[in-house]
Coordinates of C-alpha atoms and ligand atoms in Angstrom, one line a residue:
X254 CA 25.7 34.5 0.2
X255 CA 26.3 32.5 -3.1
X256 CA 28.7 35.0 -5.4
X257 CA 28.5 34.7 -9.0
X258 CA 31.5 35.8 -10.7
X259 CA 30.4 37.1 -13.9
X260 CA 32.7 36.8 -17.1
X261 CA 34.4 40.0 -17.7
X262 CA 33.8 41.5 -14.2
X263 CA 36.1 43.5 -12.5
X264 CA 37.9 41.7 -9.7
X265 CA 40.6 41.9 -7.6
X266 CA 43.5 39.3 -7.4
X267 CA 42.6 39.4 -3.3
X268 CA 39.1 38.9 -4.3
X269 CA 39.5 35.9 -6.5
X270 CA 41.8 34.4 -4.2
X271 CA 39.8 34.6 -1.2
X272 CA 36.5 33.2 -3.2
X273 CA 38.4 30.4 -4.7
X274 CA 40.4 29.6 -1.2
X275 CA 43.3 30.5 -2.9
X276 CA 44.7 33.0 -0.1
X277 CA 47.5 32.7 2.3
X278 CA 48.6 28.9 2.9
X279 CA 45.3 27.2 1.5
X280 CA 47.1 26.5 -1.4
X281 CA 49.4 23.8 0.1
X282 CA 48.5 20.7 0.1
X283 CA 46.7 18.6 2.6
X284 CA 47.8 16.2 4.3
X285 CA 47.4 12.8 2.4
X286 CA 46.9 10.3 4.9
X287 CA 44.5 12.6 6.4
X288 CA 42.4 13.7 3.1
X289 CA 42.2 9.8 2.6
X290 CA 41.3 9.5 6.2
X291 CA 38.5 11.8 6.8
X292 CA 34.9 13.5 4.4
X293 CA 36.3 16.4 2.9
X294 CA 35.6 19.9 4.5
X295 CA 33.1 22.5 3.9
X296 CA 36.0 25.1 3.4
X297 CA 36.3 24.2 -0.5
X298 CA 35.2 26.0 -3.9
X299 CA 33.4 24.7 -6.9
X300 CA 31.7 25.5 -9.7
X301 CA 28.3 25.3 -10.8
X302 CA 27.6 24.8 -14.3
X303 CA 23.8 26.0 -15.7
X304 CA 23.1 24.0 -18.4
X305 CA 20.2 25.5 -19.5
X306 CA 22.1 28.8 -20.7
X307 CA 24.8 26.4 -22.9
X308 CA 24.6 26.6 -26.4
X309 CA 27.2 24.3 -27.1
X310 CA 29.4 27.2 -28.5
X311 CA 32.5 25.8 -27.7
X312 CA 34.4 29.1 -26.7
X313 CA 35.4 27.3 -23.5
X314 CA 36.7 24.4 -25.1
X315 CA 38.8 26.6 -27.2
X316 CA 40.2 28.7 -24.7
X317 CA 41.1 25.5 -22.8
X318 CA 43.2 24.7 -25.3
X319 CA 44.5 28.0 -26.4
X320 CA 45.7 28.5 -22.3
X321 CA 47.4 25.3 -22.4
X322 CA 48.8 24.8 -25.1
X323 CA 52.6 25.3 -23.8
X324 CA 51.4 22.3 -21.3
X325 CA 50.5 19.8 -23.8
X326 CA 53.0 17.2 -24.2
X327 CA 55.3 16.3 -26.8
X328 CA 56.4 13.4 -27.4
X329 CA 60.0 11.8 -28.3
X330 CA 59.4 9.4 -31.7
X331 CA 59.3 6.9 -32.7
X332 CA 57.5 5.8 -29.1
X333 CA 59.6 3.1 -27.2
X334 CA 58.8 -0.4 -27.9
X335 CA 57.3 -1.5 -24.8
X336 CA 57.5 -4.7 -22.7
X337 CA 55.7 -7.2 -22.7
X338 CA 56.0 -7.5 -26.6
X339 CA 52.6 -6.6 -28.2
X340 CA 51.9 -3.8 -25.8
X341 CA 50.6 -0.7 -27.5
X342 CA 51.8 3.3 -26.3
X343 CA 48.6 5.1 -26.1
X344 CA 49.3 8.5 -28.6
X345 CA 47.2 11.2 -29.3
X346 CA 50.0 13.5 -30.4
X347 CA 48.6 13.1 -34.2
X348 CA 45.3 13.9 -33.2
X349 CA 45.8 17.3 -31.1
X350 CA 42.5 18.5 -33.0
X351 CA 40.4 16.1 -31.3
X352 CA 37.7 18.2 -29.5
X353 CA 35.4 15.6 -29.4
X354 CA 36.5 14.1 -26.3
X355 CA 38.7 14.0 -23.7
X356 CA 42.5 13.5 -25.0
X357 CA 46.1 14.7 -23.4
X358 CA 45.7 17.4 -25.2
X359 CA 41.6 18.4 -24.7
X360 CA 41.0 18.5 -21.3
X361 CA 37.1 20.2 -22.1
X362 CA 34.6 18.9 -24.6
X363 CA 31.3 19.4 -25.1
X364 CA 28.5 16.5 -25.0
X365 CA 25.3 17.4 -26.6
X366 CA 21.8 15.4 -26.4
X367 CA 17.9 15.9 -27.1
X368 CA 16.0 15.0 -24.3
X369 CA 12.5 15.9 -23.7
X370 CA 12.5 18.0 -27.1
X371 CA 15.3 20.3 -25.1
X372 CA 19.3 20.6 -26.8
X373 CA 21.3 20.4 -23.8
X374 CA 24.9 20.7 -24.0
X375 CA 27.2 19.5 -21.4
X376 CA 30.8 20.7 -21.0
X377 CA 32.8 17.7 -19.4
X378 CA 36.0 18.0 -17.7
X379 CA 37.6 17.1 -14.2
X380 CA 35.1 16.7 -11.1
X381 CA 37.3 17.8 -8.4
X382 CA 36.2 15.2 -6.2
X383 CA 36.0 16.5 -2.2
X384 CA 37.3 13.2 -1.5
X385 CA 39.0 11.9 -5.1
X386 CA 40.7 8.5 -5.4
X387 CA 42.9 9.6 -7.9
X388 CA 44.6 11.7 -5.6
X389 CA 44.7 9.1 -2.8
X390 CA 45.4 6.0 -4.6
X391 CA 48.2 7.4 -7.2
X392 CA 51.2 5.5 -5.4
X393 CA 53.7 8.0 -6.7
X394 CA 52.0 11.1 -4.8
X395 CA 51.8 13.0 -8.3
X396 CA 48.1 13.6 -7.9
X397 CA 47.4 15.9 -5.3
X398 CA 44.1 17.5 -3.8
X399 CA 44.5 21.1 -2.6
X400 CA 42.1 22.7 0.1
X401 CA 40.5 25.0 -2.2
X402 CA 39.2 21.5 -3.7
X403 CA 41.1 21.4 -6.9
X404 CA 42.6 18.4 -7.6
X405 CA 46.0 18.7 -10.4
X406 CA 48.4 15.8 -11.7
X407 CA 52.3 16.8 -11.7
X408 CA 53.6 16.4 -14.9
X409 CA 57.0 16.4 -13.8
X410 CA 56.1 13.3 -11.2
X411 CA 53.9 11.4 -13.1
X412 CA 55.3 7.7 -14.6
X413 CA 51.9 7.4 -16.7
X414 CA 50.4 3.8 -14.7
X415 CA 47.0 5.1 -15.0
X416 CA 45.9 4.2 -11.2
X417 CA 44.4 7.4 -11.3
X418 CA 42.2 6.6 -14.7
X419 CA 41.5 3.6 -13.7
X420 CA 40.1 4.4 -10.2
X421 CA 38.5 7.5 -11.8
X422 CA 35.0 7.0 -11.0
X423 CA 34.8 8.8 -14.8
X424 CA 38.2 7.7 -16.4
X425 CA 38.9 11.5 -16.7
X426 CA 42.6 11.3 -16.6
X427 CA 44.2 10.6 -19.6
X428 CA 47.6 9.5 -20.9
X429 CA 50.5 10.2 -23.8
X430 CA 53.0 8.1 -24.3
X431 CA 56.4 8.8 -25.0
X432 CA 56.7 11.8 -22.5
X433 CA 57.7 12.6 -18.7
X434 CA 60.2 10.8 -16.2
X435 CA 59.8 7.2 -17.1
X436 CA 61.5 7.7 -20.6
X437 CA 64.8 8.1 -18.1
X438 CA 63.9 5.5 -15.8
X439 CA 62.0 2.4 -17.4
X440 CA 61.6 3.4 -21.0
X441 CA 60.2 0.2 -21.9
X442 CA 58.1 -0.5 -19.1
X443 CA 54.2 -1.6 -20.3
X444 CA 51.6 1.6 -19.7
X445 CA 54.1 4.3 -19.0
X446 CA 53.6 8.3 -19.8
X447 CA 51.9 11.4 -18.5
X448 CA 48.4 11.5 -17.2
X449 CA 47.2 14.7 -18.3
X450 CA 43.7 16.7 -17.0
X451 CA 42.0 19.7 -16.4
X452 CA 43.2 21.4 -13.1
X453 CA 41.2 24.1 -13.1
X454 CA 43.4 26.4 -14.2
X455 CA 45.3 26.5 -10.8
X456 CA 48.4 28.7 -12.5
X457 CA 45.7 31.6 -13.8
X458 CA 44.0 31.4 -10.3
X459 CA 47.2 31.7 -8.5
X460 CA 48.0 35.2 -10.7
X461 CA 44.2 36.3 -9.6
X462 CA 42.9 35.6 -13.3
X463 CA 39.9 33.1 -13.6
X464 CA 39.8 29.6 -15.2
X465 CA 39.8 30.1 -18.6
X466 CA 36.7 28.4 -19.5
X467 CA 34.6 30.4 -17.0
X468 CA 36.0 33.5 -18.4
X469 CA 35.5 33.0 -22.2
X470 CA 31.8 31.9 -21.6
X471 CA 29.6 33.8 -23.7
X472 CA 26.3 32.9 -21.9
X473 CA 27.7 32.8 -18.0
X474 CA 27.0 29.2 -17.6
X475 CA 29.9 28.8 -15.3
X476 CA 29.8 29.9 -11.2
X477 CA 32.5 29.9 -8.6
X478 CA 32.2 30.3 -5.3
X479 CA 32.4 28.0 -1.9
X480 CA 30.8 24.8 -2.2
X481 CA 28.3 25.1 0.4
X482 CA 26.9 28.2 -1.4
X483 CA 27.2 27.4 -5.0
X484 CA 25.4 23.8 -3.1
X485 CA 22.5 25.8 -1.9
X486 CA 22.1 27.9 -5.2
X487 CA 21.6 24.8 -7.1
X488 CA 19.5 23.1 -4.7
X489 CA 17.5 26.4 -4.8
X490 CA 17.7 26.5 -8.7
X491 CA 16.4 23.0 -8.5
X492 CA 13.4 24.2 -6.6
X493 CA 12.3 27.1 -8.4
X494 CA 12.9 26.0 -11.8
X495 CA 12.2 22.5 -11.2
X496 CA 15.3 21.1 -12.4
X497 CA 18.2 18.4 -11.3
X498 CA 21.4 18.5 -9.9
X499 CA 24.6 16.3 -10.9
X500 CA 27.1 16.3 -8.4
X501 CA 26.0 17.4 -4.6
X502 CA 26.3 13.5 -4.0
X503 CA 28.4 11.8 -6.8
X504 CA 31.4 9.9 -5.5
X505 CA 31.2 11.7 -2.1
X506 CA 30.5 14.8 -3.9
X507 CA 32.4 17.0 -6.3
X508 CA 33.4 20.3 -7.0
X509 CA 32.0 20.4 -10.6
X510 CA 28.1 20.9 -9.7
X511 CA 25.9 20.7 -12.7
X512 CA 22.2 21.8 -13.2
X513 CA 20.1 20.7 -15.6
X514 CA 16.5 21.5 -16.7
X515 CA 16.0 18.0 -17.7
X516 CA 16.8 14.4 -15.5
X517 CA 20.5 13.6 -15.6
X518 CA 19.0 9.7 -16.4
X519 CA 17.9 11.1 -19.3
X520 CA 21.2 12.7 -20.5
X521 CA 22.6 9.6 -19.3
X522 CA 21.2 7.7 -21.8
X523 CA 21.4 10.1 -24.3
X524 CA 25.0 11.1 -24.4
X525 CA 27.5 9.2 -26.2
X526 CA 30.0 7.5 -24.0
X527 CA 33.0 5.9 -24.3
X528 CA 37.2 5.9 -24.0
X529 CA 37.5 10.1 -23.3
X530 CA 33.1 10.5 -23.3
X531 CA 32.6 10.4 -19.6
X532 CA 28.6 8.9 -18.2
X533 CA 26.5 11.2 -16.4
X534 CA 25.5 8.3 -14.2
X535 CA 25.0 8.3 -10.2
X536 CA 27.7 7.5 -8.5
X537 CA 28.7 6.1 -4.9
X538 CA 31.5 7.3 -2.8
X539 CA 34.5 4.6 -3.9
X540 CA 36.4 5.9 -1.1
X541 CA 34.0 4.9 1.6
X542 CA 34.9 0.9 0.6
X543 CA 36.9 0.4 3.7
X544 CA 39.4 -1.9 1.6
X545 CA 40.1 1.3 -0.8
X546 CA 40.5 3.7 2.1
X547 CA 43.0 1.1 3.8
X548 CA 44.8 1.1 0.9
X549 CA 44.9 5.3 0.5
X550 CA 45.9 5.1 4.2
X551 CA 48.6 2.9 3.7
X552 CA 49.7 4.4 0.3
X553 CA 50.0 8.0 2.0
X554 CA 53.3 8.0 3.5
X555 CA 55.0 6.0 0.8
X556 CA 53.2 8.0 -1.9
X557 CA 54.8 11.4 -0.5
X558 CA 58.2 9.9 -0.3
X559 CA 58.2 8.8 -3.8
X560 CA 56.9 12.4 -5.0
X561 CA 60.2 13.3 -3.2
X562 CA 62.4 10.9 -4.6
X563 CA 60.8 11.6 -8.2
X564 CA 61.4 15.4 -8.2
X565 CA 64.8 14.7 -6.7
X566 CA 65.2 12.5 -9.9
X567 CA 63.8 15.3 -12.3
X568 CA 66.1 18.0 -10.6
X569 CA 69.0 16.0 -11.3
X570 CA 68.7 15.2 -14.6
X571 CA 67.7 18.6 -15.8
X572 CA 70.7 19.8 -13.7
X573 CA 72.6 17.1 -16.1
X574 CA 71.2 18.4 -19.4
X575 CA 71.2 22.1 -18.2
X576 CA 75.1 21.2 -18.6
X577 CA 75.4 19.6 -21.6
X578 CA 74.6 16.1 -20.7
X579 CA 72.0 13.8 -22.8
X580 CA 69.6 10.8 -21.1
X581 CA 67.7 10.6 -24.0
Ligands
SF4_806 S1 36.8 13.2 -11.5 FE1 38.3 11.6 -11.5 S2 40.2 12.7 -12.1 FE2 38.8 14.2 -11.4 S3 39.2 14.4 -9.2 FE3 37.5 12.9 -9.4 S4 38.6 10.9 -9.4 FE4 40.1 12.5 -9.8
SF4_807 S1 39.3 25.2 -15.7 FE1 41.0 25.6 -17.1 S2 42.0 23.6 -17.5 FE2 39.9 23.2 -16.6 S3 38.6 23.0 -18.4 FE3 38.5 25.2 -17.7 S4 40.1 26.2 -19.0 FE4 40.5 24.0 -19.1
SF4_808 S1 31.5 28.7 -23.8 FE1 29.7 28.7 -22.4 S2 27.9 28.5 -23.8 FE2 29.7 28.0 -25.0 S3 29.9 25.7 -24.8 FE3 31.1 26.6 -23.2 S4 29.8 26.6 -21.4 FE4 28.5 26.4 -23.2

């Protein structure tokens, strides 16, 4: 039975947990090699996003970034010079207000577009891809899926190369310079930083709260609840209200489902796009190219040992400064 979990409902921490897959050991992570290796199960949550109740109100945007704040990075300046000469940091840390797009530091905004003499408004953010390349391609094993189909970049493990933006189907991921590990490992190294995204609010979930943005929601837009259901409500939405669905089949599928009273072709043309303005397009499954799941096969192992190696790295230098030592 599909469970909508209205905003402001009373719910236990057991409850949440258990709808969001949250409870016991589903929270570790799976197996790399094996994620890479095999279609994602049916076991994972999503959420389902009603696009004809948004008004474009931006309270979920907001409390995005009132919830993360504390995560948001800051960076050292002036920004090292990078090598080769001529290469540019990217920096949004003078531009925290942007809300207009996706940024390090804005990890929800809202796209808007007249189609069919309807105002739809579309709040864009992470997928959660059941199978996502980010997580299987990032050689450094900081981007991780978890079975409850939330998909999270380590900040502490992340040297900022952007493999995950750039086989982001959406280029969703997105990176300040200046910050993280490399700064004590290759400070001047070309397209280093922290790729920063939504994660669904994995911290609040784990405490029994809900994501933020589903909370806040004046007009309930947002669902959660296991794929498979939240999948047959929107098919059944679809039906009934003769409307579309973004999502069930997009890169393999994802667990961001959108409905829409109006064809996503249509947004897709309407919406602006761009560097942080992600497309509304169809999308096939990059990880069923057999050269890109080789790849994520092969990457696995050496992925998790560099994870390893990198938050040995982190513990031992904060161990240094924790005693008065600076790497700076
Ligand atoms: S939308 Fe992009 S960043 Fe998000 S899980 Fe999918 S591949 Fe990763
Ligand atoms: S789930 Fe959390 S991190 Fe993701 S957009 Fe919503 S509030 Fe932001
Ligand atoms: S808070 Fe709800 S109604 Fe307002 S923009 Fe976000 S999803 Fe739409």
């Amino acid at each position: 039975m599909f469970k909508h979990i209205a905003p402001n409902s009373r719910i236990t921490r057991r409850t949440l947990l258990k709808t969001l897959g949250l409870g016991g050991t589903a929270a570790l992570l799976p197996d790399r090699a094996r994620a890479a290796a095999l279609p994602a199960s049916g076991g994972e949550t999503a959420t389902l996003l009603d696009l004809s109740k948004c008004i474009g109100c931006g309270a979920c945007v907001q409390t995005c970034r009132e919830v993360n704040a504390s995560r948001y990075p800051d960076p050292v300046k002036p920004l090292p010079t990078l090598l080769p000469p001529g290469t540019r940091n990217e920096d949004f840390s003078d531009k925290r207000g942007d809300d207009t797009r996706l940024t390090p530091y804005n990890w929800l905004f809202i796209q808007s577009a007249r189609v069919d003499g309807k105002e739809v408004h579309i709040p864009r953010r992470c997928m959660h891809c059941q199978n996502p390349p980010c997580a299987n391609l990032c050689p450094w094993g900081a981007a991780s899926k978890r079975e409850s189909g939330t998909v999270s970049i380590d900040a502490e493990v992340c040297l900022g190369g952007a493999k995950c933006r750039d086989v982001c189907p959406w280029q969703i991921p997105q990176r300040q310079s200046g910050v993280g590990l490399y700064l004590h490992i290759l400070p001047t190294m070309a397209g280093n930083g922290v790729m920063f995204k939504c994660d669904r609010c994995q911290d609040r979930v784990a405490t029994g709260q809900l994501p933020a943005c589903v909370e806040a929601c004046p007009q309930s837009v947002q669902s959660v609840g296991p794929r498979n259901e939240l999948a047959a409500a929107a098919r059944r939405m679809a039906r009934e209200r003769g409307g579309y669905i973004y999502g069930l089949e997009e890169n393999g599928g994802t667990n961001t489902i959108y409905y829409s009273p109006v064809p996503f072709e249509k947004l897709e043309a309407a919406v602006a796009k761009g560097p942080g303005k992600p497309h509304l397009a169809s999308v096939a499954d990059s990880m069923a190219d057999s050269n890109t799941l080789a790849w994520a096969v092969l990457l696995a192992p050496l992925a998790g040992a560099a994870s390893a190696l990198l938050k040995g790295t982190k513990r031992i230098l904060a161990s240094r400064e924790a005693k008065g030592g600076s790497h700076e």
